[in-house]
Amino acid sequence: MLMTGSPSLYEKRKGVYPKAVDGFYRRLKWAVMAVTLAIYWGTPWLRWDRGPYAPDQAVLVDLANRRFYMFSIEIWPHEFYYVAGLLIMAGVGLFLVTSAVGRAWCGYACPQTVWTDLYQHVERFIDGDRNAQVRLANTPWSAAKIARRLAKWAVWLVIAFLTGGAWIFYFADAPTLQQQFWTGTAAPGAYGAVAVLTATTFILGGFMREQVCIYMCPWPRIQTAMLDEKSLVVTYKHWRGEKRGSLKKAQAAPDIYGDCIDCNQCVAVCPTGVDIREGPQIGCITCALCVDACDAVMAQIGKPRGLIDYCTEDDALAEQKGGAPRPVLSTLLRPRTLAYFALWICVGAAMLFALGVRTRLDISVQQDRNPIFVRLSDGTIRNAYTIKLRNMEARPRPMQVGVTGLADAKMWTDAGSREQAGSALTTMVAADSVEKLRVFLLLPSAGPVRQDFAFTVRATDREGGGDSEPARFERP
Amino acid sequence: MAEDKRIDAATGTEIKLHEWDGIQELDTPLPRWWLWTFYATILFAIGYMVAYPAWPMIDRATAGLLGWSSRGALDKELAAREQQIAPIRQAIAETSVTVLPQRPQLMQAAIEGGRAAFRVHCVQCHGSGAAGSKGYPNLNDDDWLWGGDIAAIEKTIADGVRNPDHQATRQSLMPAFGKDQLLTAAQVDDVVAHVRAISGQHRANAASRRGAKVFADNCAVCHGPAGAGDRTVGAPNLADAIWLYGGDADSIRDTVWNSRRGVMPRWDDKLDKVTVRMLAAYVHSLGGGETKPETRAEPGG
């Protein structure tokens, strides 16, 4: 084929004007939107009484003090493996959900989907439904059009601002920060974060929309790679629908034409502008609004629902050969999903177990390497250690540091003197903080060149577990 | 340029000419916003070149309209840092070194400042961990030639040891007993045996008993009758386990025969008073610092 004229290297975005639709999946989407937005906006305002030494916010990422609070759980930086565990759970959870119900994350819970959906409702409220939107887009600029556009962008901007604004409340005490924010005394970073997130929400939710899903997001590449022939995906049952023709044609010749009357409703309602009748494609986020639209049409023309429906590829092939549709439950429960679920449960249970048995005090010891030992004038040998005591409870605790496996050892800190040396030392560790001690340890000069022992720590106010850390005593 | 362009029937998009294993590539256009983003980065780069140093010239880069330079930024940061620590330095300067340990926060600041200064000025001789080496005292231990309380340490640092041009310097004078023929070779050997006996390195024998007499006549005036040393003249304690030049017979014989002339520079002409004070605080904190000179019991003497 010979080309006339050269094609543009760059393609202009084709407008997508999704039509309003009602149905089961639309209502499910409403519910998911309500829940996710409520979680997002509400979480920072939940209070949680932690006493006088810790913040009272239920979920708080305290970057300044390097603490992460989640209800009764407090994570310190060295316990970051819990976050790694959460990431593993999120990853396995994605495998699980995708293998079971396809790209449900994309279609319902993804923030891009939720906010785009919200923005489209605003758009419909101001510009009207699909046809009015197309008409408005095609009319030249006028005062009325400008007014509508400004109104729409203003509402979008308010939503974007509320979205960006809520984010910062996860990182500081929400009521305090809100007051600081409005009085201009919050940290510059807070205003910067709000500005950036407002801008990205406004642009991504208002203008980029499906382009984010199709061009920018890595998820659909990963998710579609994880689908198999037993995953539920939105499927057009072409063996039932083809050959398409108008209702009139179909009624005239029912033997030739299938159930699809080519009304194009499935395309009109699609938020990413996909024609599902062309088969599975990367633009499809499996939100099933086309299912709602098609079912409504099928009801009108008196045909059974489900011309477009969630369906696995295996079932599609079976149905095509005349088999009956299988119940959904049997597609959900299969070895692959059960294996993912078991793995997911195992990781979660392991984390809960680790959270349950972890001690809220910790010792870490670093031996001085320079010099590795010091000979004192009476011939005894002194080693020095830097000891960190972590008190991870929100109250001050007295702690006793001792030594096991090293007879006759005497210790003192650089705040004391050798005359006060004893076999153990006690120190007060402030609430929720790390106490750093420089400890000198003394032994007679005789003995093996190196001796392994352990520093131990326990809280002396009540039974709260203890911790120990192996160390070495070096001699010439 | 009358090439055939092959068009994919389904999409209407041009097909690239290459083909691998029967797979062909569509020449799908990029989205337009992508292009605008690309243009924006070019604009940003131009603006950046105008505003910041960018083009390399013969001896320096173009200055840029904002006048920013990494050296200038560093100067500013250093000045801000100076500004920040100025009150602390002022407080240390105004606090007598003997009072300093009673103000823990100020002492801690002084120790940290001293640690930094030590790494610049002192590690060449005393080592990065202040452990010294042969001829250079270990500052971690509890043996001090001139006193281990913080005031004595400060004086040692400020005035130096055996500094020829300085009146106030620490001065110890050990004669070269062998070289200057003050003692015979046999007497030197005897006194070495005696010193090794009082430091517990071997048991008293005939030689060391002869050496005790020599010691009492020649050495006790500085080192004390029991060899416990004298800090007022910087005479080391010979009865303990620490040897600056080595405690074996050959090293001690060398010391007695040739004497030792260790030198430490005076630092009050190179460093300001506050830095010297901070160094004293740091050295005192290493684990051998003494509270007061008189609290240390002189063994045997």
PDB file of N, CA, C and O in Angstrom, chain B residues 174-239:
ATOM      1  N   MET B 174      66.789  14.297  81.312  1.00  0.00           N
ATOM      2  CA  MET B 174      67.370  13.020  81.718  1.00  0.00           C
ATOM      3  C   MET B 174      68.792  13.000  81.140  1.00  0.00           C
ATOM      4  O   MET B 174      68.981  13.158  79.945  1.00  0.00           O
ATOM      5  N   PRO B 175      69.793  12.846  82.006  1.00  0.00           N
ATOM      6  CA  PRO B 175      71.160  12.798  81.483  1.00  0.00           C
ATOM      7  C   PRO B 175      71.393  11.546  80.641  1.00  0.00           C
ATOM      8  O   PRO B 175      70.759  10.514  80.855  1.00  0.00           O
ATOM      9  N   ALA B 176      72.333  11.646  79.708  1.00  0.00           N
ATOM     10  CA  ALA B 176      72.752  10.469  78.947  1.00  0.00           C
ATOM     11  C   ALA B 176      73.871   9.801  79.745  1.00  0.00           C
ATOM     12  O   ALA B 176      75.049  10.100  79.559  1.00  0.00           O
ATOM     13  N   PHE B 177      73.457   8.888  80.666  1.00  0.00           N
ATOM     14  CA  PHE B 177      74.419   8.372  81.654  1.00  0.00           C
ATOM     15  C   PHE B 177      75.565   7.613  81.027  1.00  0.00           C
ATOM     16  O   PHE B 177      76.681   7.647  81.510  1.00  0.00           O
ATOM     17  N   GLY B 178      75.329   6.913  79.970  1.00  0.00           N
ATOM     18  CA  GLY B 178      76.393   6.125  79.360  1.00  0.00           C
ATOM     19  C   GLY B 178      77.231   6.962  78.425  1.00  0.00           C
ATOM     20  O   GLY B 178      78.449   7.025  78.521  1.00  0.00           O
ATOM     21  N   LYS B 179      76.568   7.650  77.519  1.00  0.00           N
ATOM     22  CA  LYS B 179      77.263   8.411  76.492  1.00  0.00           C
ATOM     23  C   LYS B 179      78.158   9.475  77.118  1.00  0.00           C
ATOM     24  O   LYS B 179      79.270   9.716  76.661  1.00  0.00           O
ATOM     25  N   ASP B 180      77.668  10.137  78.166  1.00  0.00           N
ATOM     26  CA  ASP B 180      78.439  11.189  78.817  1.00  0.00           C
ATOM     27  C   ASP B 180      79.344  10.638  79.934  1.00  0.00           C
ATOM     28  O   ASP B 180      79.880  11.403  80.737  1.00  0.00           O
ATOM     29  N   GLN B 181      79.450   9.304  80.007  1.00  0.00           N
ATOM     30  CA  GLN B 181      80.341   8.611  80.926  1.00  0.00           C
ATOM     31  C   GLN B 181      80.082   8.976  82.383  1.00  0.00           C
ATOM     32  O   GLN B 181      80.987   9.099  83.199  1.00  0.00           O
ATOM     33  N   LEU B 182      78.801   9.165  82.715  1.00  0.00           N
ATOM     34  CA  LEU B 182      78.445   9.383  84.116  1.00  0.00           C
ATOM     35  C   LEU B 182      78.419   8.057  84.852  1.00  0.00           C
ATOM     36  O   LEU B 182      78.633   8.006  86.067  1.00  0.00           O
ATOM     37  N   LEU B 183      78.115   6.982  84.100  1.00  0.00           N
ATOM     38  CA  LEU B 183      78.094   5.639  84.675  1.00  0.00           C
ATOM     39  C   LEU B 183      78.895   4.720  83.755  1.00  0.00           C
ATOM     40  O   LEU B 183      78.996   4.990  82.548  1.00  0.00           O
ATOM     41  N   THR B 184      79.432   3.653  84.328  1.00  0.00           N
ATOM     42  CA  THR B 184      80.118   2.658  83.492  1.00  0.00           C
ATOM     43  C   THR B 184      79.080   1.739  82.862  1.00  0.00           C
ATOM     44  O   THR B 184      77.914   1.708  83.289  1.00  0.00           O
ATOM     45  N   ALA B 185      79.529   0.998  81.889  1.00  0.00           N
ATOM     46  CA  ALA B 185      78.628   0.066  81.215  1.00  0.00           C
ATOM     47  C   ALA B 185      78.057  -0.939  82.189  1.00  0.00           C
ATOM     48  O   ALA B 185      76.876  -1.285  82.134  1.00  0.00           O
ATOM     49  N   ALA B 186      78.874  -1.407  83.134  1.00  0.00           N
ATOM     50  CA  ALA B 186      78.411  -2.388  84.108  1.00  0.00           C
ATOM     51  C   ALA B 186      77.349  -1.767  85.015  1.00  0.00           C
ATOM     52  O   ALA B 186      76.332  -2.389  85.334  1.00  0.00           O
ATOM     53  N   GLN B 187      77.581  -0.510  85.410  1.00  0.00           N
ATOM     54  CA  GLN B 187      76.592   0.169  86.267  1.00  0.00           C
ATOM     55  C   GLN B 187      75.261   0.330  85.538  1.00  0.00           C
ATOM     56  O   GLN B 187      74.185   0.163  86.125  1.00  0.00           O
ATOM     57  N   VAL B 188      75.355   0.667  84.268  1.00  0.00           N
ATOM     58  CA  VAL B 188      74.116   0.817  83.477  1.00  0.00           C
ATOM     59  C   VAL B 188      73.361  -0.504  83.432  1.00  0.00           C
ATOM     60  O   VAL B 188      72.147  -0.555  83.664  1.00  0.00           O
ATOM     61  N   ASP B 189      74.113  -1.608  83.174  1.00  0.00           N
ATOM     62  CA  ASP B 189      73.452  -2.915  83.143  1.00  0.00           C
ATOM     63  C   ASP B 189      72.789  -3.224  84.481  1.00  0.00           C
ATOM     64  O   ASP B 189      71.672  -3.746  84.532  1.00  0.00           O
ATOM     65  N   ASP B 190      73.463  -2.878  85.564  1.00  0.00           N
ATOM     66  CA  ASP B 190      72.896  -3.138  86.884  1.00  0.00           C
ATOM     67  C   ASP B 190      71.627  -2.337  87.110  1.00  0.00           C
ATOM     68  O   ASP B 190      70.624  -2.836  87.627  1.00  0.00           O
ATOM     69  N   VAL B 191      71.643  -1.061  86.709  1.00  0.00           N
ATOM     70  CA  VAL B 191      70.476  -0.214  86.961  1.00  0.00           C
ATOM     71  C   VAL B 191      69.285  -0.674  86.086  1.00  0.00           C
ATOM     72  O   VAL B 191      68.138  -0.623  86.521  1.00  0.00           O
ATOM     73  N   VAL B 192      69.616  -1.168  84.902  1.00  0.00           N
ATOM     74  CA  VAL B 192      68.550  -1.726  84.047  1.00  0.00           C
ATOM     75  C   VAL B 192      67.907  -2.920  84.748  1.00  0.00           C
ATOM     76  O   VAL B 192      66.672  -3.043  84.803  1.00  0.00           O
ATOM     77  N   ALA B 193      68.754  -3.777  85.334  1.00  0.00           N
ATOM     78  CA  ALA B 193      68.223  -4.947  86.049  1.00  0.00           C
ATOM     79  C   ALA B 193      67.338  -4.492  87.206  1.00  0.00           C
ATOM     80  O   ALA B 193      66.268  -5.057  87.451  1.00  0.00           O
ATOM     81  N   HIS B 194      67.763  -3.436  87.899  1.00  0.00           N
ATOM     82  CA  HIS B 194      66.987  -2.939  89.024  1.00  0.00           C
ATOM     83  C   HIS B 194      65.621  -2.408  88.571  1.00  0.00           C
ATOM     84  O   HIS B 194      64.584  -2.710  89.180  1.00  0.00           O
ATOM     85  N   VAL B 195      65.636  -1.626  87.484  1.00  0.00           N
ATOM     86  CA  VAL B 195      64.378  -1.055  86.993  1.00  0.00           C
ATOM     87  C   VAL B 195      63.428  -2.158  86.550  1.00  0.00           C
ATOM     88  O   VAL B 195      62.227  -2.121  86.821  1.00  0.00           O
ATOM     89  N   ARG B 196      63.988  -3.187  85.919  1.00  0.00           N
ATOM     90  CA  ARG B 196      63.119  -4.294  85.492  1.00  0.00           C
ATOM     91  C   ARG B 196      62.585  -5.062  86.699  1.00  0.00           C
ATOM     92  O   ARG B 196      61.494  -5.610  86.661  1.00  0.00           O
ATOM     93  N   ALA B 197      63.345  -5.048  87.788  1.00  0.00           N
ATOM     94  CA  ALA B 197      62.876  -5.720  89.005  1.00  0.00           C
ATOM     95  C   ALA B 197      61.752  -4.923  89.666  1.00  0.00           C
ATOM     96  O   ALA B 197      60.705  -5.481  90.037  1.00  0.00           O
ATOM     97  N   ILE B 198      61.899  -3.593  89.759  1.00  0.00           N
ATOM     98  CA  ILE B 198      60.849  -2.832  90.455  1.00  0.00           C
ATOM     99  C   ILE B 198      59.597  -2.725  89.597  1.00  0.00           C
ATOM    100  O   ILE B 198      58.500  -2.482  90.100  1.00  0.00           O
ATOM    101  N   SER B 199      59.709  -2.926  88.290  1.00  0.00           N
ATOM    102  CA  SER B 199      58.500  -2.910  87.465  1.00  0.00           C
ATOM    103  C   SER B 199      57.920  -4.314  87.332  1.00  0.00           C
ATOM    104  O   SER B 199      57.005  -4.536  86.549  1.00  0.00           O
ATOM    105  N   GLY B 200      58.479  -5.257  88.082  1.00  0.00           N
ATOM    106  CA  GLY B 200      57.877  -6.580  88.151  1.00  0.00           C
ATOM    107  C   GLY B 200      58.153  -7.443  86.939  1.00  0.00           C
ATOM    108  O   GLY B 200      57.452  -8.426  86.720  1.00  0.00           O
ATOM    109  N   GLN B 201      59.155  -7.115  86.152  1.00  0.00           N
ATOM    110  CA  GLN B 201      59.396  -7.916  84.964  1.00  0.00           C
ATOM    111  C   GLN B 201      60.305  -9.104  85.232  1.00  0.00           C
ATOM    112  O   GLN B 201      60.299 -10.062  84.483  1.00  0.00           O
ATOM    113  N   HIS B 202      61.140  -9.015  86.243  1.00  0.00           N
ATOM    114  CA  HIS B 202      61.791 -10.230  86.739  1.00  0.00           C
ATOM    115  C   HIS B 202      62.127 -10.034  88.215  1.00  0.00           C
ATOM    116  O   HIS B 202      62.032  -8.931  88.755  1.00  0.00           O
ATOM    117  N   ARG B 203      62.570 -11.130  88.830  1.00  0.00           N
ATOM    118  CA  ARG B 203      62.809 -11.051  90.266  1.00  0.00           C
ATOM    119  C   ARG B 203      64.155 -10.427  90.558  1.00  0.00           C
ATOM    120  O   ARG B 203      65.061 -10.423  89.718  1.00  0.00           O
ATOM    121  N   ALA B 204      64.241  -9.881  91.770  1.00  0.00           N
ATOM    122  CA  ALA B 204      65.510  -9.260  92.171  1.00  0.00           C
ATOM    123  C   ALA B 204      66.619 -10.295  92.151  1.00  0.00           C
ATOM    124  O   ALA B 204      66.414 -11.441  92.533  1.00  0.00           O
ATOM    125  N   ASN B 205      67.803  -9.888  91.664  1.00  0.00           N
ATOM    126  CA  ASN B 205      68.967 -10.764  91.681  1.00  0.00           C
ATOM    127  C   ASN B 205      70.191  -9.930  92.080  1.00  0.00           C
ATOM    128  O   ASN B 205      70.045  -8.758  92.455  1.00  0.00           O
ATOM    129  N   ALA B 206      71.348 -10.514  91.965  1.00  0.00           N
ATOM    130  CA  ALA B 206      72.555  -9.812  92.391  1.00  0.00           C
ATOM    131  C   ALA B 206      72.734  -8.516  91.620  1.00  0.00           C
ATOM    132  O   ALA B 206      73.032  -7.460  92.195  1.00  0.00           O
ATOM    133  N   ALA B 207      72.528  -8.564  90.311  1.00  0.00           N
ATOM    134  CA  ALA B 207      72.713  -7.370  89.480  1.00  0.00           C
ATOM    135  C   ALA B 207      71.757  -6.272  89.897  1.00  0.00           C
ATOM    136  O   ALA B 207      72.133  -5.106  90.044  1.00  0.00           O
ATOM    137  N   SER B 208      70.504  -6.646  90.115  1.00  0.00           N
ATOM    138  CA  SER B 208      69.529  -5.607  90.447  1.00  0.00           C
ATOM    139  C   SER B 208      69.789  -5.019  91.823  1.00  0.00           C
ATOM    140  O   SER B 208      69.513  -3.849  92.073  1.00  0.00           O
ATOM    141  N   ARG B 209      70.351  -5.865  92.723  1.00  0.00           N
ATOM    142  CA  ARG B 209      70.681  -5.314  94.046  1.00  0.00           C
ATOM    143  C   ARG B 209      71.835  -4.320  93.946  1.00  0.00           C
ATOM    144  O   ARG B 209      71.831  -3.285  94.583  1.00  0.00           O
ATOM    145  N   ARG B 210      72.819  -4.620  93.056  1.00  0.00           N
ATOM    146  CA  ARG B 210      73.877  -3.636  92.801  1.00  0.00           C
ATOM    147  C   ARG B 210      73.260  -2.384  92.162  1.00  0.00           C
ATOM    148  O   ARG B 210      73.575  -1.252  92.497  1.00  0.00           O
ATOM    149  N   GLY B 211      72.330  -2.609  91.261  1.00  0.00           N
ATOM    150  CA  GLY B 211      71.685  -1.504  90.539  1.00  0.00           C
ATOM    151  C   GLY B 211      70.882  -0.608  91.460  1.00  0.00           C
ATOM    152  O   GLY B 211      70.774   0.601  91.228  1.00  0.00           O
ATOM    153  N   ALA B 212      70.303  -1.179  92.532  1.00  0.00           N
ATOM    154  CA  ALA B 212      69.516  -0.376  93.460  1.00  0.00           C
ATOM    155  C   ALA B 212      70.346   0.737  94.066  1.00  0.00           C
ATOM    156  O   ALA B 212      69.858   1.869  94.248  1.00  0.00           O
ATOM    157  N   LYS B 213      71.619   0.423  94.341  1.00  0.00           N
ATOM    158  CA  LYS B 213      72.522   1.430  94.906  1.00  0.00           C
ATOM    159  C   LYS B 213      72.777   2.546  93.878  1.00  0.00           C
ATOM    160  O   LYS B 213      72.679   3.740  94.199  1.00  0.00           O
ATOM    161  N   VAL B 214      73.070   2.124  92.652  1.00  0.00           N
ATOM    162  CA  VAL B 214      73.305   3.100  91.583  1.00  0.00           C
ATOM    163  C   VAL B 214      72.070   3.971  91.393  1.00  0.00           C
ATOM    164  O   VAL B 214      72.155   5.194  91.244  1.00  0.00           O
ATOM    165  N   PHE B 215      70.893   3.319  91.401  1.00  0.00           N
ATOM    166  CA  PHE B 215      69.628   4.033  91.222  1.00  0.00           C
ATOM    167  C   PHE B 215      69.444   5.089  92.293  1.00  0.00           C
ATOM    168  O   PHE B 215      69.106   6.241  92.008  1.00  0.00           O
ATOM    169  N   ALA B 216      69.675   4.691  93.534  1.00  0.00           N
ATOM    170  CA  ALA B 216      69.493   5.624  94.657  1.00  0.00           C
ATOM    171  C   ALA B 216      70.413   6.817  94.521  1.00  0.00           C
ATOM    172  O   ALA B 216      70.012   7.959  94.802  1.00  0.00           O
ATOM    173  N   ASP B 217      71.631   6.616  94.029  1.00  0.00           N
ATOM    174  CA  ASP B 217      72.586   7.713  93.907  1.00  0.00           C
ATOM    175  C   ASP B 217      72.303   8.615  92.720  1.00  0.00           C
ATOM    176  O   ASP B 217      72.529   9.825  92.785  1.00  0.00           O
ATOM    177  N   ASN B 218      71.832   8.045  91.587  1.00  0.00           N
ATOM    178  CA  ASN B 218      71.755   8.818  90.353  1.00  0.00           C
ATOM    179  C   ASN B 218      70.347   9.108  89.863  1.00  0.00           C
ATOM    180  O   ASN B 218      70.123  10.121  89.197  1.00  0.00           O
ATOM    181  N   CYS B 219      69.387   8.217  90.146  1.00  0.00           N
ATOM    182  CA  CYS B 219      68.071   8.294  89.486  1.00  0.00           C
ATOM    183  C   CYS B 219      66.972   8.762  90.430  1.00  0.00           C
ATOM    184  O   CYS B 219      65.988   9.366  89.988  1.00  0.00           O
ATOM    185  N   ALA B 220      67.131   8.439  91.713  1.00  0.00           N
ATOM    186  CA  ALA B 220      66.033   8.663  92.654  1.00  0.00           C
ATOM    187  C   ALA B 220      65.700  10.136  92.799  1.00  0.00           C
ATOM    188  O   ALA B 220      64.566  10.486  93.152  1.00  0.00           O
ATOM    189  N   VAL B 221      66.639  11.011  92.486  1.00  0.00           N
ATOM    190  CA  VAL B 221      66.386  12.438  92.633  1.00  0.00           C
ATOM    191  C   VAL B 221      65.210  12.871  91.744  1.00  0.00           C
ATOM    192  O   VAL B 221      64.421  13.725  92.136  1.00  0.00           O
ATOM    193  N   CYS B 222      65.106  12.288  90.587  1.00  0.00           N
ATOM    194  CA  CYS B 222      63.935  12.610  89.739  1.00  0.00           C
ATOM    195  C   CYS B 222      62.847  11.537  89.833  1.00  0.00           C
ATOM    196  O   CYS B 222      61.669  11.841  89.961  1.00  0.00           O
ATOM    197  N   HIS B 223      63.244  10.257  89.733  1.00  0.00           N
ATOM    198  CA  HIS B 223      62.253   9.189  89.637  1.00  0.00           C
ATOM    199  C   HIS B 223      61.731   8.746  90.991  1.00  0.00           C
ATOM    200  O   HIS B 223      60.834   7.899  91.047  1.00  0.00           O
ATOM    201  N   GLY B 224      62.294   9.292  92.082  1.00  0.00           N
ATOM    202  CA  GLY B 224      61.833   8.914  93.414  1.00  0.00           C
ATOM    203  C   GLY B 224      62.520   7.649  93.868  1.00  0.00           C
ATOM    204  O   GLY B 224      62.934   6.831  93.040  1.00  0.00           O
ATOM    205  N   PRO B 225      62.618   7.471  95.196  1.00  0.00           N
ATOM    206  CA  PRO B 225      63.342   6.304  95.719  1.00  0.00           C
ATOM    207  C   PRO B 225      62.733   4.990  95.256  1.00  0.00           C
ATOM    208  O   PRO B 225      63.441   4.023  95.038  1.00  0.00           O
ATOM    209  N   ALA B 226      61.405   4.932  95.089  1.00  0.00           N
ATOM    210  CA  ALA B 226      60.778   3.686  94.646  1.00  0.00           C
ATOM    211  C   ALA B 226      60.596   3.654  93.133  1.00  0.00           C
ATOM    212  O   ALA B 226      59.987   2.746  92.588  1.00  0.00           O
ATOM    213  N   GLY B 227      61.044   4.676  92.431  1.00  0.00           N
ATOM    214  CA  GLY B 227      60.916   4.723  90.972  1.00  0.00           C
ATOM    215  C   GLY B 227      59.525   5.106  90.517  1.00  0.00           C
ATOM    216  O   GLY B 227      59.125   4.840  89.382  1.00  0.00           O
ATOM    217  N   ALA B 228      58.754   5.744  91.402  1.00  0.00           N
ATOM    218  CA  ALA B 228      57.359   6.047  91.061  1.00  0.00           C
ATOM    219  C   ALA B 228      57.224   7.303  90.212  1.00  0.00           C
ATOM    220  O   ALA B 228      56.128   7.672  89.816  1.00  0.00           O
ATOM    221  N   GLY B 229      58.331   7.964  89.936  1.00  0.00           N
ATOM    222  CA  GLY B 229      58.290   9.121  89.046  1.00  0.00           C
ATOM    223  C   GLY B 229      57.925  10.397  89.768  1.00  0.00           C
ATOM    224  O   GLY B 229      57.584  10.400  90.950  1.00  0.00           O
ATOM    225  N   ASP B 230      58.035  11.502  89.052  1.00  0.00           N
ATOM    226  CA  ASP B 230      57.716  12.810  89.614  1.00  0.00           C
ATOM    227  C   ASP B 230      57.149  13.664  88.504  1.00  0.00           C
ATOM    228  O   ASP B 230      57.824  14.001  87.532  1.00  0.00           O
ATOM    229  N   ARG B 231      55.890  14.020  88.656  1.00  0.00           N
ATOM    230  CA  ARG B 231      55.229  14.736  87.579  1.00  0.00           C
ATOM    231  C   ARG B 231      55.691  16.189  87.457  1.00  0.00           C
ATOM    232  O   ARG B 231      55.495  16.796  86.410  1.00  0.00           O
ATOM    233  N   THR B 232      56.268  16.726  88.533  1.00  0.00           N
ATOM    234  CA  THR B 232      56.697  18.122  88.429  1.00  0.00           C
ATOM    235  C   THR B 232      57.864  18.263  87.464  1.00  0.00           C
ATOM    236  O   THR B 232      58.062  19.321  86.869  1.00  0.00           O
ATOM    237  N   VAL B 233      58.674  17.187  87.307  1.00  0.00           N
ATOM    238  CA  VAL B 233      59.778  17.258  86.351  1.00  0.00           C
ATOM    239  C   VAL B 233      59.557  16.310  85.163  1.00  0.00           C
ATOM    240  O   VAL B 233      60.443  16.127  84.344  1.00  0.00           O
ATOM    241  N   GLY B 234      58.363  15.728  85.098  1.00  0.00           N
ATOM    242  CA  GLY B 234      58.054  14.860  83.970  1.00  0.00           C
ATOM    243  C   GLY B 234      58.811  13.548  83.992  1.00  0.00           C
ATOM    244  O   GLY B 234      59.028  12.932  82.959  1.00  0.00           O
ATOM    245  N   ALA B 235      59.219  13.129  85.213  1.00  0.00           N
ATOM    246  CA  ALA B 235      59.941  11.859  85.297  1.00  0.00           C
ATOM    247  C   ALA B 235      58.939  10.710  85.311  1.00  0.00           C
ATOM    248  O   ALA B 235      58.059  10.673  86.165  1.00  0.00           O
ATOM    249  N   PRO B 236      59.041   9.759  84.392  1.00  0.00           N
ATOM    250  CA  PRO B 236      58.029   8.697  84.325  1.00  0.00           C
ATOM    251  C   PRO B 236      58.103   7.739  85.496  1.00  0.00           C
ATOM    252  O   PRO B 236      59.169   7.560  86.098  1.00  0.00           O
ATOM    253  N   ASN B 237      56.965   7.156  85.794  1.00  0.00           N
ATOM    254  CA  ASN B 237      56.867   6.091  86.789  1.00  0.00           C
ATOM    255  C   ASN B 237      57.516   4.841  86.196  1.00  0.00           C
ATOM    256  O   ASN B 237      57.075   4.334  85.172  1.00  0.00           O
ATOM    257  N   LEU B 238      58.575   4.355  86.871  1.00  0.00           N
ATOM    258  CA  LEU B 238      59.282   3.194  86.338  1.00  0.00           C
ATOM    259  C   LEU B 238      58.782   1.892  86.943  1.00  0.00           C
ATOM    260  O   LEU B 238      59.209   0.815  86.559  1.00  0.00           O
ATOM    261  N   ALA B 239      57.845   2.010  87.895  1.00  0.00           N
ATOM    262  CA  ALA B 239      57.392   0.805  88.600  1.00  0.00           C
ATOM    263  C   ALA B 239      56.081   0.273  88.032  1.00  0.00           C
ATOM    264  O   ALA B 239      55.568  -0.718  88.510  1.00  0.00           O
TER     265      ALA B 239
END
